[in-house]
Coordinates of C-alpha atoms and ligand atoms in Angstrom, one line a residue:
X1 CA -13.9 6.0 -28.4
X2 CA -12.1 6.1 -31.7
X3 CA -12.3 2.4 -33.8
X4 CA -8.6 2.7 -33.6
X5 CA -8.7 3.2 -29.5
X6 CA -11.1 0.2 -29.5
X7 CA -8.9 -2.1 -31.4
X8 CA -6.3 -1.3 -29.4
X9 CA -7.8 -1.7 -26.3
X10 CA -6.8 -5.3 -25.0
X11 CA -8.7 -7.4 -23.1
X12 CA -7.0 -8.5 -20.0
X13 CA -7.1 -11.4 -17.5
X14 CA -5.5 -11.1 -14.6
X15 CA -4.5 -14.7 -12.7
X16 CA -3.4 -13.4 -8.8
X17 CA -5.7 -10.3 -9.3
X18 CA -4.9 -9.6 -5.3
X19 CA -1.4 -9.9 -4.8
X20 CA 1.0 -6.9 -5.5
X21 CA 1.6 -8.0 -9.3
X22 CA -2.2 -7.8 -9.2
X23 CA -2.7 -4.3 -7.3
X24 CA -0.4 -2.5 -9.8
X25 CA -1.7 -4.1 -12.9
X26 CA -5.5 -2.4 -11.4
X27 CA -3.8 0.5 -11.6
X28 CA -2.1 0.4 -14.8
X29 CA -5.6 -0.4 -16.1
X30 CA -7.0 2.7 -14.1
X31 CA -4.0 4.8 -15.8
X32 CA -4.7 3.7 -19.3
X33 CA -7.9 2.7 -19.4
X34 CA -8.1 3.5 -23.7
X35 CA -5.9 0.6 -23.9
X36 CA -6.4 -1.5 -21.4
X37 CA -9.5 -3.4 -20.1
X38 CA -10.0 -6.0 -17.3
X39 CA -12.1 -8.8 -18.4
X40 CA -11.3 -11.6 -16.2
X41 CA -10.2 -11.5 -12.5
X42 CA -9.0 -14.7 -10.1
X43 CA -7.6 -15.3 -7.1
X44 CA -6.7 -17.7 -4.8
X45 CA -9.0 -16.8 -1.4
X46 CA -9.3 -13.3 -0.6
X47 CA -12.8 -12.9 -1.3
X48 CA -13.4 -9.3 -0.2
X49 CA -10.6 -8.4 -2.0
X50 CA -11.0 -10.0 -5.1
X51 CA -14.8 -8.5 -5.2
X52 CA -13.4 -5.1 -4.7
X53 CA -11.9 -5.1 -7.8
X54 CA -14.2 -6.8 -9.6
X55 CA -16.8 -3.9 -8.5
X56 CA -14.3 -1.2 -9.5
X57 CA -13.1 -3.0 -12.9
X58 CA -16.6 -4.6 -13.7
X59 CA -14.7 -7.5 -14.8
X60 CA -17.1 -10.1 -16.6
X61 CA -15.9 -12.7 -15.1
X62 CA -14.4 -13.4 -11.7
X63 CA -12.2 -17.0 -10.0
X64 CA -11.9 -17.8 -7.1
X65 CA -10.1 -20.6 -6.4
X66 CA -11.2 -21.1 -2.7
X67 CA -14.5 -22.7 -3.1
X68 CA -15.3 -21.9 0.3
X69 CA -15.8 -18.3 0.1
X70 CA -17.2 -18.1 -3.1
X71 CA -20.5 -17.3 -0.9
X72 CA -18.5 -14.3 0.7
X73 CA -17.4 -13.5 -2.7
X74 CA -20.5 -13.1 -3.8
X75 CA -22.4 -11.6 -1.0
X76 CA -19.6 -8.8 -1.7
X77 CA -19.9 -8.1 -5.4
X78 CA -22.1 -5.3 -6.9
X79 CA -23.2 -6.7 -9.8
X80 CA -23.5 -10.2 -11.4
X81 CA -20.3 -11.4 -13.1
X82 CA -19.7 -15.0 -14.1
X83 CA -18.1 -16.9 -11.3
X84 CA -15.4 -19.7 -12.0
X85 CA -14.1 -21.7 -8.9
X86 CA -11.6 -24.1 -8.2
X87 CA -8.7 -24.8 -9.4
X88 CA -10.8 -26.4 -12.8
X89 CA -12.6 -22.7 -13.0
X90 CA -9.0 -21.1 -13.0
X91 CA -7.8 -22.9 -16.4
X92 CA -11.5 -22.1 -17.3
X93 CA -11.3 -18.1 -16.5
X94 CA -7.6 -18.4 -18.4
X95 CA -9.4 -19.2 -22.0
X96 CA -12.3 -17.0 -21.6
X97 CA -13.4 -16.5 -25.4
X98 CA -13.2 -12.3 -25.3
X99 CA -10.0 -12.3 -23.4
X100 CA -6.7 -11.7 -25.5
X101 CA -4.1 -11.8 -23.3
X102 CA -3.4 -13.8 -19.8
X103 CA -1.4 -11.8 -17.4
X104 CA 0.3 -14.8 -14.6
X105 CA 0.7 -13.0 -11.0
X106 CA 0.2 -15.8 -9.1
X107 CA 3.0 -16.7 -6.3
X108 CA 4.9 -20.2 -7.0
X109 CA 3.9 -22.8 -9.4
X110 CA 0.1 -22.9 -9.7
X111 CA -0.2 -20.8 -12.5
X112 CA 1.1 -23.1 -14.8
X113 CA -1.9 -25.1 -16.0
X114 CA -3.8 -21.8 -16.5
X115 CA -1.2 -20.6 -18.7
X116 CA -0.7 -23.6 -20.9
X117 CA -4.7 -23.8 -20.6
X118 CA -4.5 -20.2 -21.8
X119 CA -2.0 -20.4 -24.5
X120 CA -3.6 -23.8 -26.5
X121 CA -6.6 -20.9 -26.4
X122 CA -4.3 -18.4 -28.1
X123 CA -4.2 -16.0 -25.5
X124 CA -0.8 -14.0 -25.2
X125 CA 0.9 -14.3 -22.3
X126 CA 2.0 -11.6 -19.7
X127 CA 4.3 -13.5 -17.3
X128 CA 5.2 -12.1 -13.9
X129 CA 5.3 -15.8 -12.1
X130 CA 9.1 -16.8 -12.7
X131 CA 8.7 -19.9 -11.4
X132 CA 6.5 -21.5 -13.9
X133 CA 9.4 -20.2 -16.4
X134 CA 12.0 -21.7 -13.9
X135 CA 9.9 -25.2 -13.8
X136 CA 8.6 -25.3 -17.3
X137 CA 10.1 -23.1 -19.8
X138 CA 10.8 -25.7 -22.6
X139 CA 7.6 -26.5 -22.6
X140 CA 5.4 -22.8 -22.2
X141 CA 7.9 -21.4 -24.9
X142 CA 7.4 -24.4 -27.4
X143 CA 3.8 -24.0 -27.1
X144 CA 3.8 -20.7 -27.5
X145 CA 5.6 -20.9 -30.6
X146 CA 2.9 -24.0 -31.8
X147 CA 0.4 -21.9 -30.8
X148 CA 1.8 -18.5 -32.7
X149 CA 1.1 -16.9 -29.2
X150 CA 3.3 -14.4 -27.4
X151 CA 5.3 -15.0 -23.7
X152 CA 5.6 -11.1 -23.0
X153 CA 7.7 -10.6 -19.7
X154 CA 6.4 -8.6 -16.8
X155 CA 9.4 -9.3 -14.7
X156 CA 11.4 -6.0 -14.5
X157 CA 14.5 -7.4 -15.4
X158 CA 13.1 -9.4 -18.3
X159 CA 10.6 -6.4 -19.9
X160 CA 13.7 -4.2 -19.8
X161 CA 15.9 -6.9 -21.7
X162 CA 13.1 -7.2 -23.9
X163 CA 12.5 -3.8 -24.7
X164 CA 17.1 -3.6 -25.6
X165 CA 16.4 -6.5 -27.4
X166 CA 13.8 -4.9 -29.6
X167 CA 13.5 -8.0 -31.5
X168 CA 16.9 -9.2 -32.5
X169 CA 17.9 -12.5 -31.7
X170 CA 20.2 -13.8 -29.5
X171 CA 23.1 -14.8 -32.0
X172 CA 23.5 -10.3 -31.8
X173 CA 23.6 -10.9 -27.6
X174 CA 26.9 -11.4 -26.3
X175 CA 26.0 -11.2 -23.0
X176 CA 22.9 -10.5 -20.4
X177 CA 23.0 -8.1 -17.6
X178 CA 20.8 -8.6 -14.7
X179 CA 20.7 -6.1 -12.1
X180 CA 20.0 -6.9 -8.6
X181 CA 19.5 -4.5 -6.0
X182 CA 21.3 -7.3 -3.1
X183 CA 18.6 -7.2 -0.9
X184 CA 18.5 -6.3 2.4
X185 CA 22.0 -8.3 3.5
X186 CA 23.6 -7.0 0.7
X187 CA 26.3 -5.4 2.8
X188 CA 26.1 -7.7 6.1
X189 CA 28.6 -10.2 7.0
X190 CA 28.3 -13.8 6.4
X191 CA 28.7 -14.6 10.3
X192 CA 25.6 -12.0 11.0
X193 CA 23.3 -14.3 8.8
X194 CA 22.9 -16.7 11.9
X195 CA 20.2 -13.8 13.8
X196 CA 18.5 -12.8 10.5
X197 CA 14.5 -13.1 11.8
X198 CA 11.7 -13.1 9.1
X199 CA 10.7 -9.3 9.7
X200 CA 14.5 -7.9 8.2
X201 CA 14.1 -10.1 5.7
X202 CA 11.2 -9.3 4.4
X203 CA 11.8 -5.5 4.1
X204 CA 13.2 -5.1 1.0
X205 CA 15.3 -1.7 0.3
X206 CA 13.9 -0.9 -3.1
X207 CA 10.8 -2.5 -4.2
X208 CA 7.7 -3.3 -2.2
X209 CA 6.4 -7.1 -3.0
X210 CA 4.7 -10.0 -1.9
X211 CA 6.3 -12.1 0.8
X212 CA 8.0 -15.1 -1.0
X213 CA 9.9 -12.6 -3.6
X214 CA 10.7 -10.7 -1.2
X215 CA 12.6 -13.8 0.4
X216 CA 13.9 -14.6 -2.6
X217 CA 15.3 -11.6 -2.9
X218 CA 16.7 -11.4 0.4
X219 CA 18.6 -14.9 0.1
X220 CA 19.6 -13.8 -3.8
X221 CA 17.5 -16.8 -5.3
X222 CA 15.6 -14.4 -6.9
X223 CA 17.8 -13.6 -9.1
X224 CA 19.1 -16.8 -9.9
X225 CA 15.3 -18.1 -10.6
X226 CA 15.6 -14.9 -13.1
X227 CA 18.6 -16.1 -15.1
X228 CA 17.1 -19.3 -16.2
X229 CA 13.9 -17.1 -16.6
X230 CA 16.1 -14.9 -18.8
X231 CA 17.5 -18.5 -20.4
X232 CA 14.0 -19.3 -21.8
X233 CA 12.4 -16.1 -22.5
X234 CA 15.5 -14.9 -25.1
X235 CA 17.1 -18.6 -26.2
X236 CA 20.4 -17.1 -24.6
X237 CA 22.7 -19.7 -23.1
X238 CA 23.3 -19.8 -19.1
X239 CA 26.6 -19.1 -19.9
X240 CA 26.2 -15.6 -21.2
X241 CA 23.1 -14.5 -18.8
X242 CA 25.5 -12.7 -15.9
X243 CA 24.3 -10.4 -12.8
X244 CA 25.5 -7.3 -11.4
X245 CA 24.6 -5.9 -7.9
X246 CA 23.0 -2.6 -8.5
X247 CA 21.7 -1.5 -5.2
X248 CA 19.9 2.0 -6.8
X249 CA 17.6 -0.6 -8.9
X250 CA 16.9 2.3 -11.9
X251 CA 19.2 0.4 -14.5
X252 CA 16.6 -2.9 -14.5
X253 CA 18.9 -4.5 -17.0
X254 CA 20.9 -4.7 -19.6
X255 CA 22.4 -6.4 -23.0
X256 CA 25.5 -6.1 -24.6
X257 CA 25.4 -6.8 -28.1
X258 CA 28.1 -8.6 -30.4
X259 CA 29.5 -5.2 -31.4
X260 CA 30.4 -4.0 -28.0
X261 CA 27.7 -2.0 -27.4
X262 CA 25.4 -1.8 -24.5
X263 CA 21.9 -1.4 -24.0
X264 CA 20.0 -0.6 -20.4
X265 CA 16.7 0.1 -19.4
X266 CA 16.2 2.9 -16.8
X267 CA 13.2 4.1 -14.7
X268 CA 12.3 4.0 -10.9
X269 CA 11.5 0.9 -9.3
X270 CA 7.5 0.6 -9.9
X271 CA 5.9 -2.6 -11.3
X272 CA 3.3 -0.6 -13.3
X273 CA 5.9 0.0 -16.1
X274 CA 6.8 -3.0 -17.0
X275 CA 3.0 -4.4 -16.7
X276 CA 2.0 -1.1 -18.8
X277 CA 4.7 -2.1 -21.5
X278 CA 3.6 -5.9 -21.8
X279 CA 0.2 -4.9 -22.4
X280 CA 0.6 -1.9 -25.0
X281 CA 3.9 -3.6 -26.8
X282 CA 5.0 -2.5 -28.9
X283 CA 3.2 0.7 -28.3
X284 CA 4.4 3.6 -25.9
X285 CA 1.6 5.6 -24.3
X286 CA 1.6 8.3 -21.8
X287 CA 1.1 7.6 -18.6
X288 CA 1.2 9.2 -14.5
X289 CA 4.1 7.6 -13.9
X290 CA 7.1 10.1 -12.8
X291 CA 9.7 10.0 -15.6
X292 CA 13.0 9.9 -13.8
X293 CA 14.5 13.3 -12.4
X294 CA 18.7 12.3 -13.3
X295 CA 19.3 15.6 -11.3
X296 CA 18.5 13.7 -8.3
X297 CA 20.2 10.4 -9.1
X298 CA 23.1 11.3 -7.2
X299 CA 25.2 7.9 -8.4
X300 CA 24.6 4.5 -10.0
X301 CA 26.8 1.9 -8.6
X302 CA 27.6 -1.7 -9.8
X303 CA 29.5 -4.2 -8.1
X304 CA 30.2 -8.1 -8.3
X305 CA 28.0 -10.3 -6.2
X306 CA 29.4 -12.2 -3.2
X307 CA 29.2 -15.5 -4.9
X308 CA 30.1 -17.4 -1.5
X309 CA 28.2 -15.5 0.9
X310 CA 24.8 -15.6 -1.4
X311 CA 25.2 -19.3 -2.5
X312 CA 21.7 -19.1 -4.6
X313 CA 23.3 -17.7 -7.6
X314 CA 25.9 -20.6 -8.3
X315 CA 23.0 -23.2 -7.1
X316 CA 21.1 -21.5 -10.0
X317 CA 23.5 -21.2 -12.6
X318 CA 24.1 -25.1 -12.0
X319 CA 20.1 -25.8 -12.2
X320 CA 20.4 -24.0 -15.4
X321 CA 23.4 -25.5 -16.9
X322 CA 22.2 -28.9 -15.9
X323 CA 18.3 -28.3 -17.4
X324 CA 16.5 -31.0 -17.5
X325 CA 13.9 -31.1 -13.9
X326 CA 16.7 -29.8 -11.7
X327 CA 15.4 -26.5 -12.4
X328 CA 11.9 -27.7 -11.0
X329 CA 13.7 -29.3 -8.2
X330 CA 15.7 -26.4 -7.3
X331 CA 12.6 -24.0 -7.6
X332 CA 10.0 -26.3 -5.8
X333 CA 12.1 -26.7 -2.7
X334 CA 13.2 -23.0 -1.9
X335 CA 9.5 -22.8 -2.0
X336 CA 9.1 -25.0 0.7
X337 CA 12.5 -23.8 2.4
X338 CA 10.9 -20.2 2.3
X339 CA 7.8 -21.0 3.8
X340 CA 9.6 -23.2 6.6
X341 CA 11.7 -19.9 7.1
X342 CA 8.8 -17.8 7.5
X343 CA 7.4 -20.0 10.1
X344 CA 9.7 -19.8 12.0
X345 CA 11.4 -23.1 11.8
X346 CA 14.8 -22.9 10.7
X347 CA 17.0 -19.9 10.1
X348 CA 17.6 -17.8 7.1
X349 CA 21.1 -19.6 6.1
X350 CA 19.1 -22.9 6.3
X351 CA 17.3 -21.8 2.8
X352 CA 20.0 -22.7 0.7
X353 CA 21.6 -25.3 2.4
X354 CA 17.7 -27.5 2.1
X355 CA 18.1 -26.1 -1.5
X356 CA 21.3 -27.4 -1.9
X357 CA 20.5 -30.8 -0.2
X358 CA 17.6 -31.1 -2.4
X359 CA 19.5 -30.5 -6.0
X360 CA 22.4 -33.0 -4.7
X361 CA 19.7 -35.8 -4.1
X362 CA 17.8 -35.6 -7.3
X363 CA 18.4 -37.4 -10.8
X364 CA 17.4 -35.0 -13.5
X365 CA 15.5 -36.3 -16.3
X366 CA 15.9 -34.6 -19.6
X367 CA 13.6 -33.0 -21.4
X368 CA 11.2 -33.9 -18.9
X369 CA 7.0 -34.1 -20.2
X370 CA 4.7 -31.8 -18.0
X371 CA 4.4 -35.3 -15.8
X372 CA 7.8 -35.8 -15.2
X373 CA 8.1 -32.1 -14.0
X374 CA 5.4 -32.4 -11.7
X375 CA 6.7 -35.4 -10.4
X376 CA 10.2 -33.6 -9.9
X377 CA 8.2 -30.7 -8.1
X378 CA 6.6 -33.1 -5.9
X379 CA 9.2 -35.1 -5.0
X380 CA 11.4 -31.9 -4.6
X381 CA 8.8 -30.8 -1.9
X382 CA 8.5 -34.0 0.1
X383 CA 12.3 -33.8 0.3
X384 CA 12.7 -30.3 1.7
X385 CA 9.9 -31.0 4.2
X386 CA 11.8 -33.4 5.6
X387 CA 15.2 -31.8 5.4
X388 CA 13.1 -28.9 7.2
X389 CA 12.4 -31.0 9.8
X390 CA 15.7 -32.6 10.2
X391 CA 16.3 -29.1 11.1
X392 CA 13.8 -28.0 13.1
X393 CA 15.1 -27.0 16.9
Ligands
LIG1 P1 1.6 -11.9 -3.8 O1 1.9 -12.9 -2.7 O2 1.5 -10.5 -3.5 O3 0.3 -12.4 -4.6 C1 0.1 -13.7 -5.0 C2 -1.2 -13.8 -5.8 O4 -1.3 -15.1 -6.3 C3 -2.5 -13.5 -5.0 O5 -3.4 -12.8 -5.8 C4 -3.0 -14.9 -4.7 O6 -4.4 -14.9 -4.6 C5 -2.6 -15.7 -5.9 N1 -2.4 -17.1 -5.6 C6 -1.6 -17.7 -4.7 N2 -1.7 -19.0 -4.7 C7 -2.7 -19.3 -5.6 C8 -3.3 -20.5 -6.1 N3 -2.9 -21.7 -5.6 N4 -4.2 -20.4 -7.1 C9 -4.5 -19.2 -7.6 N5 -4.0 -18.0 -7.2 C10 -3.1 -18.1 -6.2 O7 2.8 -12.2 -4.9 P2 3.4 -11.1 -5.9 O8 4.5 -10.4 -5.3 O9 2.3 -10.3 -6.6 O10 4.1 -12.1 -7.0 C11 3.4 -12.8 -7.9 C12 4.3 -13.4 -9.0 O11 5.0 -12.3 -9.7 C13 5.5 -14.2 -8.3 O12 5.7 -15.3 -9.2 C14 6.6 -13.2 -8.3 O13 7.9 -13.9 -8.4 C15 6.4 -12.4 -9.6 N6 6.9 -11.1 -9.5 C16 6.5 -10.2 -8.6 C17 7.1 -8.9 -8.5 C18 6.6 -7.9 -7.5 O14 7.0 -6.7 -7.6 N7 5.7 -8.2 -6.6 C19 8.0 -8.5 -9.5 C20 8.4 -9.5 -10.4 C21 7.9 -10.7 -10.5
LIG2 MG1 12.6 -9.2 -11.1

């Protein structure tokens, strides 16, 4: 290895190593391994999985944050790593001293100690988990800039705003264009939402993901949780971060500029470039993954989304507007309205009406302290449980 490939070879740790984030940032690593090394793996219990990629990446050091497997953790590893448990050992394995950059994959809000852990280390930041954005993004982008660290997006629609963005600042951004693909109702009527069971929910049309974003992109909430996303990563306003139903997802967004001019971002729908990109920024490198083939893209449609039908998006746009903890609020109880979905206990439609319910009840503090968010997440949950069981038939 050159000294110029070893420089440039950055030392990764991966927070939700087993999840789908996880899977293809293994094999970004695998594709590009001059640029790209694992040296810290967690997870939350999956044991047998997490060891299986700790004996393939020889990761030195490995989280879980399931104490009680940590013995079938290490009955399944091949070598001797360092082993972190708990949720203590995963803002631990999040500051590791050779690790330079922190990629978040884990689902919902638990990765945001490690990452605040890992950027007062000085670790750049890959952020796939939206939700600690969503819940906390005054705070992870202020101490990112106190800590002269980087938040680099993983998020499709955020790396490909980032890479039209290019580094100009948001006073040249007149507006944001998210794409959404519309999920799997995209085109069903509102009074066929009533039969909606968890299994056509959960197969999306375009991209293949862990459960909860798939839900979320089912009921649309995705994408609102990604406009506030887009709200703290860039410094736009909510008022010019808009989204466009795109069902092809190959255009994975856009930015129009002050001049009139747009920018997009196209490829096929496959985490690993996006992950690739936030690791080698601002480097391009070759790769195995197919460049697109336009004389098979037989069209590329866009259309407006059905505001009434997919109430997430205005529920969003108000969270965002509003700022404060109602964006914790908002995020914490679709959690637990997604969950109580996939359990069976209350139908699909039910998701945003508990979310709704939820946001109408709380008092938003501004510029809330880590505490006060955590309080709002708490309180959030309690409150959708109950509205859940209010529902429950
Ligand atoms: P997933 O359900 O497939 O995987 C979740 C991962 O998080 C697993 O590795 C699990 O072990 C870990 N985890 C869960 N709870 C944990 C806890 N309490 N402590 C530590 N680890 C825990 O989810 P995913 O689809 O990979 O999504 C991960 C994040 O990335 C989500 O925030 C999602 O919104 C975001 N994201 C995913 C995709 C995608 O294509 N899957 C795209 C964009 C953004
Ligand atoms: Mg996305």
């Amino acid at each position: 290895m050159t000294t110029e490939t070893s420089t440039k070879r950055k030392r990764v740790v991966i927070l939700g190593a087993t999840g789908s984030i996880g899977e293809s940032t293994l094999k970004v690593a695998r594709d590009i391994p001059d640029r790209m090394e694992i040296v810290g793996l967690a997870a939350n219990s999956n044991a047998e999985k997490l060891a299986a990629a700790a004996n393939e990446t020889r990761a030195q050091s490995v989280c879980l944050v399931d104490e009680t497997k940590i013995d079938a953790l290490k009955r399944a590893l091949a070598y001797q790593p360092r082993i972190f448990a708990g949720e203590e050992g995963l803002r631990e394995i999040a500051c590791l001293t050779n690790a330079e950059m922190v990629l978040v994959a884990i689902v919902g809000t638990a990765g945001l100690r490690p990452a605040l852990a890992a950027i007062e280390a000085g670790k750049d930041l890959a952020v796939a988990s939206k939700e600690i954005l969503v819940m906390a993004g005054e705070i992870v982008m202020r101490e990112a800039c106190d800590n002269d660290v980087r938040v680099l997006p993983v998020d499709s629609e955020h790396n490909a705003i980032f890479q039209c963005l290019e580094g100009k600042s948001s006073w040249d951004v007149r507006r944001i264009i998210l794409t959404a693909s519309g999920g799997p109702f995209r085109e069903m009527p509102r009074t066929d939402f009533e039969s909606i069971i968890p299994e056509q929910a959960l197969k999306h049309p375009t991209w293949n993901m862990g459960p909860k974003i798939t839900i979320d992109s089912a009921t649309l909430f995705n994408k609102g949780l990604e406009m506030i996303e887009a709200h703290w990563l860039f410094g736009v306003e909510m008022k010019r971060i808009e989204v466009v139903i795109h069902p092809q997802s190959i255009v994975h967004s856009m930015v129009e500029f002050a001049d009139g001019s747009t920018l997009a971002q196209l490829s096929y729908s496959n985490m690993c470039f996006p992950i690739q990109y936030a690791v080698t920024w601002p480097d391009r490198v070759p790769n195995s993954l197919p460049p697109l083939d336009f004389s098979k893209l037989s069209r590329l449609e866009f259309f407006t989304p059905r505001y009434d039908d997919f109430p997430a998006l205005n529920l969003a746009r108000r969270a965002g507007e509003t700022g404060g903890t109602l964006p914790a609020t908002m995020n914490a109880a679709n959690e637990v309205a997604v969950a109580a979905f996939l359990d069976g206990q209350m139908r699909f439609a039910d998701i945003w009406h508990i979310v709704e319910e939820v946001m109408n009840r709380h008092t938003p503090v501004a510029h809330p302290d880590l505490d006060a968010i955590l309080h709002a997440d708490q309180w959030a949950r309690a409150e959708a449980t109950r509205c859940a069981k209010a529902l429950k038939r």
